[in-house]
Coordinates of C-alpha atoms (C1' of nucleotides) in Angstrom, one line a residue:
Chain A
M4 CA -4.3 -258.0 116.0
K5 CA -5.2 -261.6 115.1
P6 CA -8.3 -263.0 116.8
S7 CA -7.3 -265.8 119.1
F8 CA -8.4 -269.2 117.8
E9 CA -9.0 -270.3 121.4
D10 CA -11.4 -267.5 122.0
L11 CA -13.3 -268.4 118.9
K12 CA -13.4 -272.0 119.9
S13 CA -14.8 -271.3 123.3
E14 CA -17.4 -269.0 121.8
L15 CA -18.6 -271.9 119.7
K16 CA -18.8 -274.1 122.8
R17 CA -20.7 -271.4 124.6
Q18 CA -23.3 -271.4 121.9
R19 CA -23.5 -275.2 122.0
I20 CA -22.3 -275.6 118.5
G21 CA -20.6 -278.9 117.7
L22 CA -16.8 -278.7 117.3
S23 CA -16.4 -281.1 114.4
V24 CA -13.0 -281.4 112.7
Q25 CA -14.3 -279.7 109.7
R26 CA -15.6 -276.7 111.6
L27 CA -12.5 -276.3 113.6
K28 CA -10.2 -276.4 110.6
I29 CA -12.3 -273.9 108.7
L30 CA -12.4 -271.6 111.6
A31 CA -8.7 -272.0 112.2
Y32 CA -8.1 -271.2 108.5
L33 CA -10.1 -268.0 108.7
A34 CA -8.4 -267.0 111.9
E35 CA -5.0 -267.3 110.2
H36 CA -5.9 -266.0 106.8
L37 CA -7.3 -262.5 107.2
D38 CA -7.1 -261.9 103.4
H39 CA -10.9 -262.6 102.9
P40 CA -10.8 -266.1 101.4
T41 CA -13.5 -267.4 99.1
V42 CA -15.3 -270.7 99.6
D43 CA -13.2 -272.1 96.9
Q44 CA -9.9 -271.0 98.5
I45 CA -10.9 -272.4 101.9
Y46 CA -11.9 -275.7 100.2
T47 CA -8.7 -275.9 98.2
A48 CA -6.6 -275.2 101.2
L49 CA -8.2 -277.8 103.4
I50 CA -8.8 -280.6 100.9
T51 CA -5.3 -282.0 101.5
E52 CA -5.8 -282.1 105.2
I53 CA -9.3 -283.4 105.0
P54 CA -9.5 -285.4 101.8
S55 CA -13.2 -286.2 102.3
L56 CA -14.1 -282.5 102.6
S57 CA -16.9 -281.3 100.4
K58 CA -17.8 -277.8 99.4
T59 CA -21.2 -278.2 100.8
T60 CA -19.6 -278.6 104.2
V61 CA -17.7 -275.4 103.7
Y62 CA -20.9 -273.6 102.8
N63 CA -22.7 -275.2 105.7
T64 CA -20.0 -274.3 108.2
L65 CA -19.6 -270.7 107.0
S66 CA -23.4 -270.4 107.4
V67 CA -23.2 -271.8 111.0
L68 CA -20.2 -269.5 111.9
Q69 CA -22.0 -266.5 110.4
D70 CA -25.2 -267.2 112.4
A71 CA -23.0 -267.5 115.5
G72 CA -21.6 -264.1 114.7
L73 CA -18.0 -265.3 114.3
V74 CA -17.5 -264.5 110.6
R75 CA -19.0 -262.0 108.3
P76 CA -19.6 -262.3 104.6
L77 CA -18.0 -259.7 102.3
Q78 CA -19.8 -258.6 99.2
I79 CA -17.1 -257.1 97.0
D80 CA -17.1 -256.7 93.2
E81 CA -17.1 -260.3 92.3
H82 CA -20.0 -262.7 92.3
E83 CA -18.5 -264.9 94.9
T84 CA -18.7 -264.2 98.6
R85 CA -15.6 -263.7 100.7
Y86 CA -15.4 -264.3 104.4
D87 CA -13.9 -262.3 107.3
I88 CA -13.3 -263.3 110.9
E89 CA -15.5 -260.8 112.9
I90 CA -13.1 -258.3 114.4
E91 CA -13.5 -254.7 115.3
T92 CA -15.0 -252.5 112.6
H93 CA -12.6 -252.0 109.7
G94 CA -12.9 -250.9 106.1
H95 CA -11.8 -252.8 103.0
F96 CA -9.8 -251.5 100.1
K97 CA -9.7 -253.4 96.9
C98 CA -6.9 -252.8 94.4
A99 CA -8.3 -252.6 90.9
S100 CA -5.0 -253.7 89.5
C101 CA -3.9 -256.7 91.5
G102 CA -7.2 -257.6 93.2
T103 CA -5.8 -257.7 96.7
I104 CA -8.2 -256.8 99.4
Y105 CA -6.7 -254.8 102.2
N106 CA -8.1 -254.1 105.7
F107 CA -7.8 -250.7 107.2
S108 CA -8.9 -249.4 110.5
L109 CA -11.7 -246.9 110.7
D110 CA -11.6 -244.0 113.2
P111 CA -14.7 -244.6 115.4
N112 CA -15.0 -240.9 115.9
V113 CA -15.3 -240.2 112.2
M114 CA -17.6 -243.2 111.7
Q115 CA -19.9 -241.9 114.4
K116 CA -20.4 -238.7 112.5
I117 CA -22.0 -240.6 109.7
D118 CA -25.4 -241.1 111.2
L119 CA -29.0 -241.5 110.1
P120 CA -31.3 -240.2 112.9
A121 CA -34.5 -242.0 112.2
F122 CA -32.8 -245.3 111.3
Q123 CA -31.6 -248.0 113.6
I124 CA -28.2 -248.9 112.3
M125 CA -26.9 -252.3 112.9
D126 CA -23.9 -252.4 110.7
K127 CA -21.7 -250.0 108.8
T128 CA -19.6 -251.2 105.8
V129 CA -17.0 -249.1 104.2
Y130 CA -15.3 -250.2 101.0
F131 CA -12.8 -248.3 98.9
K132 CA -11.5 -249.1 95.5
G133 CA -8.3 -247.8 93.8
I134 CA -4.7 -248.7 93.3
C135 CA -2.5 -250.0 96.1
P136 CA 1.0 -248.8 96.9
D137 CA 2.6 -251.9 95.4
C138 CA 0.9 -251.5 92.1
L139 CA 1.5 -247.7 92.1
S140 CA 5.3 -248.2 92.4
N141 CA 5.4 -251.0 89.9
K142 CA 3.9 -248.7 87.3
K143 CA 6.8 -246.4 87.3
Chain B
M28 CA -32.2 -234.3 92.6
K29 CA -33.0 -236.6 89.7
P30 CA -30.4 -236.8 87.0
S31 CA -31.8 -235.4 83.8
F32 CA -32.5 -237.9 81.1
E33 CA -31.5 -235.4 78.5
D34 CA -28.1 -235.0 80.0
L35 CA -27.5 -238.7 80.1
K36 CA -28.6 -239.0 76.5
S37 CA -26.2 -236.3 75.3
E38 CA -23.4 -238.0 77.3
L39 CA -24.1 -241.2 75.3
K40 CA -24.0 -239.2 72.1
R41 CA -20.7 -237.6 73.1
Q42 CA -19.2 -241.0 73.7
R43 CA -20.5 -242.1 70.3
I44 CA -22.6 -244.8 71.8
G45 CA -25.5 -245.8 69.6
L46 CA -28.9 -244.7 70.9
S47 CA -31.0 -247.7 70.3
V48 CA -34.5 -247.9 71.6
Q49 CA -33.5 -250.6 74.1
R50 CA -30.6 -248.5 75.5
L51 CA -32.7 -245.4 75.8
K52 CA -35.5 -247.1 77.5
I53 CA -33.2 -248.8 80.0
L54 CA -31.5 -245.6 80.7
A55 CA -34.8 -243.8 81.1
Y56 CA -35.9 -246.5 83.5
L57 CA -32.8 -246.1 85.6
A58 CA -33.1 -242.3 85.6
E59 CA -36.7 -242.5 86.9
H60 CA -36.3 -245.4 89.3
L61 CA -33.6 -244.6 91.8
D62 CA -34.5 -247.6 94.0
H63 CA -31.6 -249.7 92.7
P64 CA -33.4 -252.1 90.3
T65 CA -32.1 -255.5 89.5
V66 CA -31.7 -256.8 85.9
D67 CA -34.9 -258.7 86.4
Q68 CA -36.8 -255.7 87.6
I69 CA -35.7 -253.7 84.6
Y70 CA -36.5 -256.5 82.2
T71 CA -40.0 -257.1 83.7
A72 CA -40.8 -253.4 83.6
L73 CA -39.8 -253.0 80.0
I74 CA -41.0 -256.2 78.4
T75 CA -44.5 -254.8 78.0
E76 CA -43.1 -251.8 76.1
I77 CA -40.6 -253.8 74.1
P78 CA -42.0 -257.3 73.8
S79 CA -38.9 -258.5 71.9
L80 CA -36.6 -257.5 74.7
S81 CA -34.3 -260.1 76.0
K82 CA -32.4 -260.2 79.3
T83 CA -29.1 -260.5 77.4
T84 CA -29.8 -257.1 76.0
V85 CA -30.4 -255.7 79.5
Y86 CA -27.1 -257.2 80.6
N87 CA -25.3 -255.9 77.5
T88 CA -26.8 -252.4 77.9
L89 CA -26.0 -252.2 81.6
S90 CA -22.4 -253.2 80.8
V91 CA -22.2 -250.5 78.1
L92 CA -23.7 -247.8 80.4
Q93 CA -21.3 -248.9 83.2
D94 CA -18.3 -248.6 80.9
A95 CA -19.6 -245.2 79.9
G96 CA -19.6 -244.2 83.5
L97 CA -23.4 -243.5 83.6
V98 CA -24.5 -246.2 85.9
R99 CA -22.8 -248.1 88.7
P100 CA -23.3 -251.6 90.0
L101 CA -24.3 -252.1 93.6
Q102 CA -23.1 -255.2 95.4
I103 CA -25.5 -255.6 98.3
D104 CA -26.3 -258.7 100.3
E105 CA -27.9 -260.6 97.6
H106 CA -26.4 -262.5 94.8
E107 CA -27.9 -260.3 92.1
T108 CA -26.5 -257.0 91.1
R109 CA -28.4 -253.8 91.4
Y110 CA -27.9 -250.7 89.4
D111 CA -27.7 -247.1 90.2
I112 CA -27.6 -244.0 88.0
E113 CA -24.3 -242.3 88.7
I114 CA -25.0 -239.3 90.8
E115 CA -23.0 -237.5 93.4
T116 CA -21.5 -239.7 96.1
H117 CA -24.1 -241.2 98.4
G118 CA -24.4 -244.0 100.8
H119 CA -26.9 -246.9 100.8
F120 CA -28.9 -248.2 103.7
K121 CA -30.6 -251.6 103.5
C122 CA -33.4 -252.4 105.8
A123 CA -33.0 -255.9 107.2
S124 CA -36.7 -256.1 107.7
C125 CA -38.4 -255.0 104.5
G126 CA -35.4 -255.1 102.2
T127 CA -35.7 -251.6 100.9
I128 CA -32.5 -249.9 99.9
Y129 CA -32.4 -246.2 100.7
N130 CA -30.0 -243.6 99.5
F131 CA -28.5 -241.1 101.9
S132 CA -26.2 -238.2 101.3
L133 CA -22.6 -238.3 102.6
D134 CA -21.0 -235.3 104.0
P135 CA -18.0 -234.7 101.8
N136 CA -16.0 -233.2 104.7
V137 CA -16.5 -236.3 106.8
M138 CA -15.7 -238.6 103.9
Q139 CA -12.5 -236.7 103.2
K140 CA -11.3 -237.6 106.7
I141 CA -11.4 -241.3 105.8
D142 CA -8.2 -241.5 103.9
L143 CA -5.4 -243.9 103.1
P144 CA -2.2 -241.9 102.4
A145 CA -0.2 -244.4 100.3
F146 CA -3.2 -245.6 98.3
Q147 CA -4.8 -244.0 95.3
I148 CA -8.5 -244.0 96.0
M149 CA -10.8 -244.1 93.0
D150 CA -14.1 -244.8 94.7
K151 CA -15.6 -244.8 98.2
T152 CA -18.6 -247.0 99.0
V153 CA -20.6 -246.7 102.2
Y154 CA -23.2 -249.2 103.0
F155 CA -25.3 -249.5 106.2
K156 CA -27.6 -252.1 107.4
G157 CA -30.4 -251.9 110.0
I158 CA -34.1 -251.2 110.4
C159 CA -35.8 -248.4 108.6
P160 CA -38.2 -245.9 110.2
D161 CA -41.2 -247.5 108.6
C162 CA -40.4 -250.9 110.0
L163 CA -39.5 -249.5 113.3
S164 CA -42.9 -247.9 113.7
N165 CA -44.7 -250.9 112.4
K166 CA -43.2 -253.0 115.1
K167 CA -44.9 -251.1 117.9
Chain C
dG17 C1' -30.9 -294.8 119.9
dT18 C1' -31.3 -290.1 119.0
dT19 C1' -29.6 -286.1 117.4
dC20 C1' -26.4 -283.7 114.8
dC21 C1' -23.1 -283.4 110.9
dT22 C1' -21.1 -284.5 106.5
dG23 C1' -21.0 -284.8 101.7
dC24 C1' -22.8 -286.6 97.2
dA25 C1' -25.8 -285.4 93.5
dA26 C1' -28.9 -282.6 91.6
dA27 C1' -31.2 -278.3 91.1
dA28 C1' -31.6 -273.4 91.2
dG29 C1' -30.4 -268.8 90.0
dC30 C1' -27.7 -265.1 88.1
dT31 C1' -24.5 -263.9 84.4
dT32 C1' -21.7 -264.7 80.3
dT33 C1' -20.7 -266.4 75.7
dG34 C1' -21.3 -267.7 70.8
dC35 C1' -23.5 -266.7 67.1
dA36 C1' -26.9 -265.6 63.5
dG37 C1' -29.9 -262.4 62.0
dA38 C1' -31.8 -257.6 62.2
dA39 C1' -31.2 -252.8 62.3
dG40 C1' -28.8 -248.7 61.2
dA41 C1' -25.4 -245.5 59.0
Chain D
dT27 C1' -22.2 -252.6 52.3
dC28 C1' -20.2 -252.6 56.7
dT29 C1' -20.6 -252.0 61.3
dT30 C1' -23.2 -252.2 65.3
dC31 C1' -26.8 -254.0 68.1
dT32 C1' -30.2 -257.5 69.5
dG33 C1' -31.7 -261.8 71.4
dC34 C1' -32.0 -266.9 71.4
dA35 C1' -29.8 -270.9 73.2
dA36 C1' -26.5 -272.9 75.7
dA37 C1' -22.9 -272.9 78.9
dG38 C1' -20.6 -271.4 83.2
dC39 C1' -20.3 -270.4 88.1
dT40 C1' -21.6 -269.9 92.7
dT41 C1' -24.8 -271.3 96.0
dT42 C1' -28.7 -274.1 97.7
dT43 C1' -31.5 -278.2 98.6
dG44 C1' -32.7 -283.1 99.4
dC45 C1' -31.3 -286.8 101.4
dA46 C1' -28.8 -290.9 102.9
dG47 C1' -25.1 -292.5 105.5
dG48 C1' -21.9 -291.6 109.5
dA49 C1' -20.3 -289.8 113.7
dA50 C1' -21.0 -288.3 118.3
dC51 C1' -23.1 -288.4 122.8

DNA sequence: GTTCCTGCAAAAGCTTTGCAGAAGA
DNA sequence: TCTTCTGCAAAGCTTTTGCAGGAAC
């Protein structure tokens, strides 16, 4: 269930955020690549299309998109931040062998059961680590 | 349920890991402070006791303890890594207002329900964000 | 003509690496 | 003595900041 780029675009418009070429390309890239790209990956992918692009702009844009609630940062093992288009709540699984980060859906009923009465919860993150099916079968 | 420092110490011995003053102090600090200290916090706390201590040693030691399975790194919002003594599975809650990171216990029955059939899961991390009771009452 | 946006350069902050000397067995 | 451990200094990386030039309205 890919988020529609058009929806994301109109959300930017609604929030009166300028639709520069750079911002649109970065947003489009995120909408198409749901594999949690890093700043560097986004930059490297777009530098051919926008030769003048700078990493600062990628950082700036991601910050804007984050404030707008369109993308969310992902803090996984590494020291670099990965980014996710904001879609319905899902968990992440990182394979310790190949490094791939998978999405998986979270049963809302189960998630609701994890609750902290006196706390006001704004966000629930679930992150698993292990070996993915591909790497499991390769080991045989 | 604080982990016993003695148990941790004998675990180090069992794994034939040298019990230097630095390592023991750092381990003791972690066993006493379950509030997920950063490298800098550990360093600052111990520099008075061990004036020669260097941050490199703190990094080295944490890496050794991590490999030994005694502590686990915590990747929360910030760019710096926090450390946790390895105790039974628990979740973390970070208050967006005061920044405190709380531990909370996870119901093993509920956690078991979150499963990925084809994946071999080695570790499950749960991390919530929101406002803690203290900050909620202060806002009144 | 303002305001907003980009991107270079430099700085900042956390972490790692290389290595020499100290400590310990 | 031989191995392990410490800690200084420097480097490495990601991310942030300052700011000037450019684009857009």
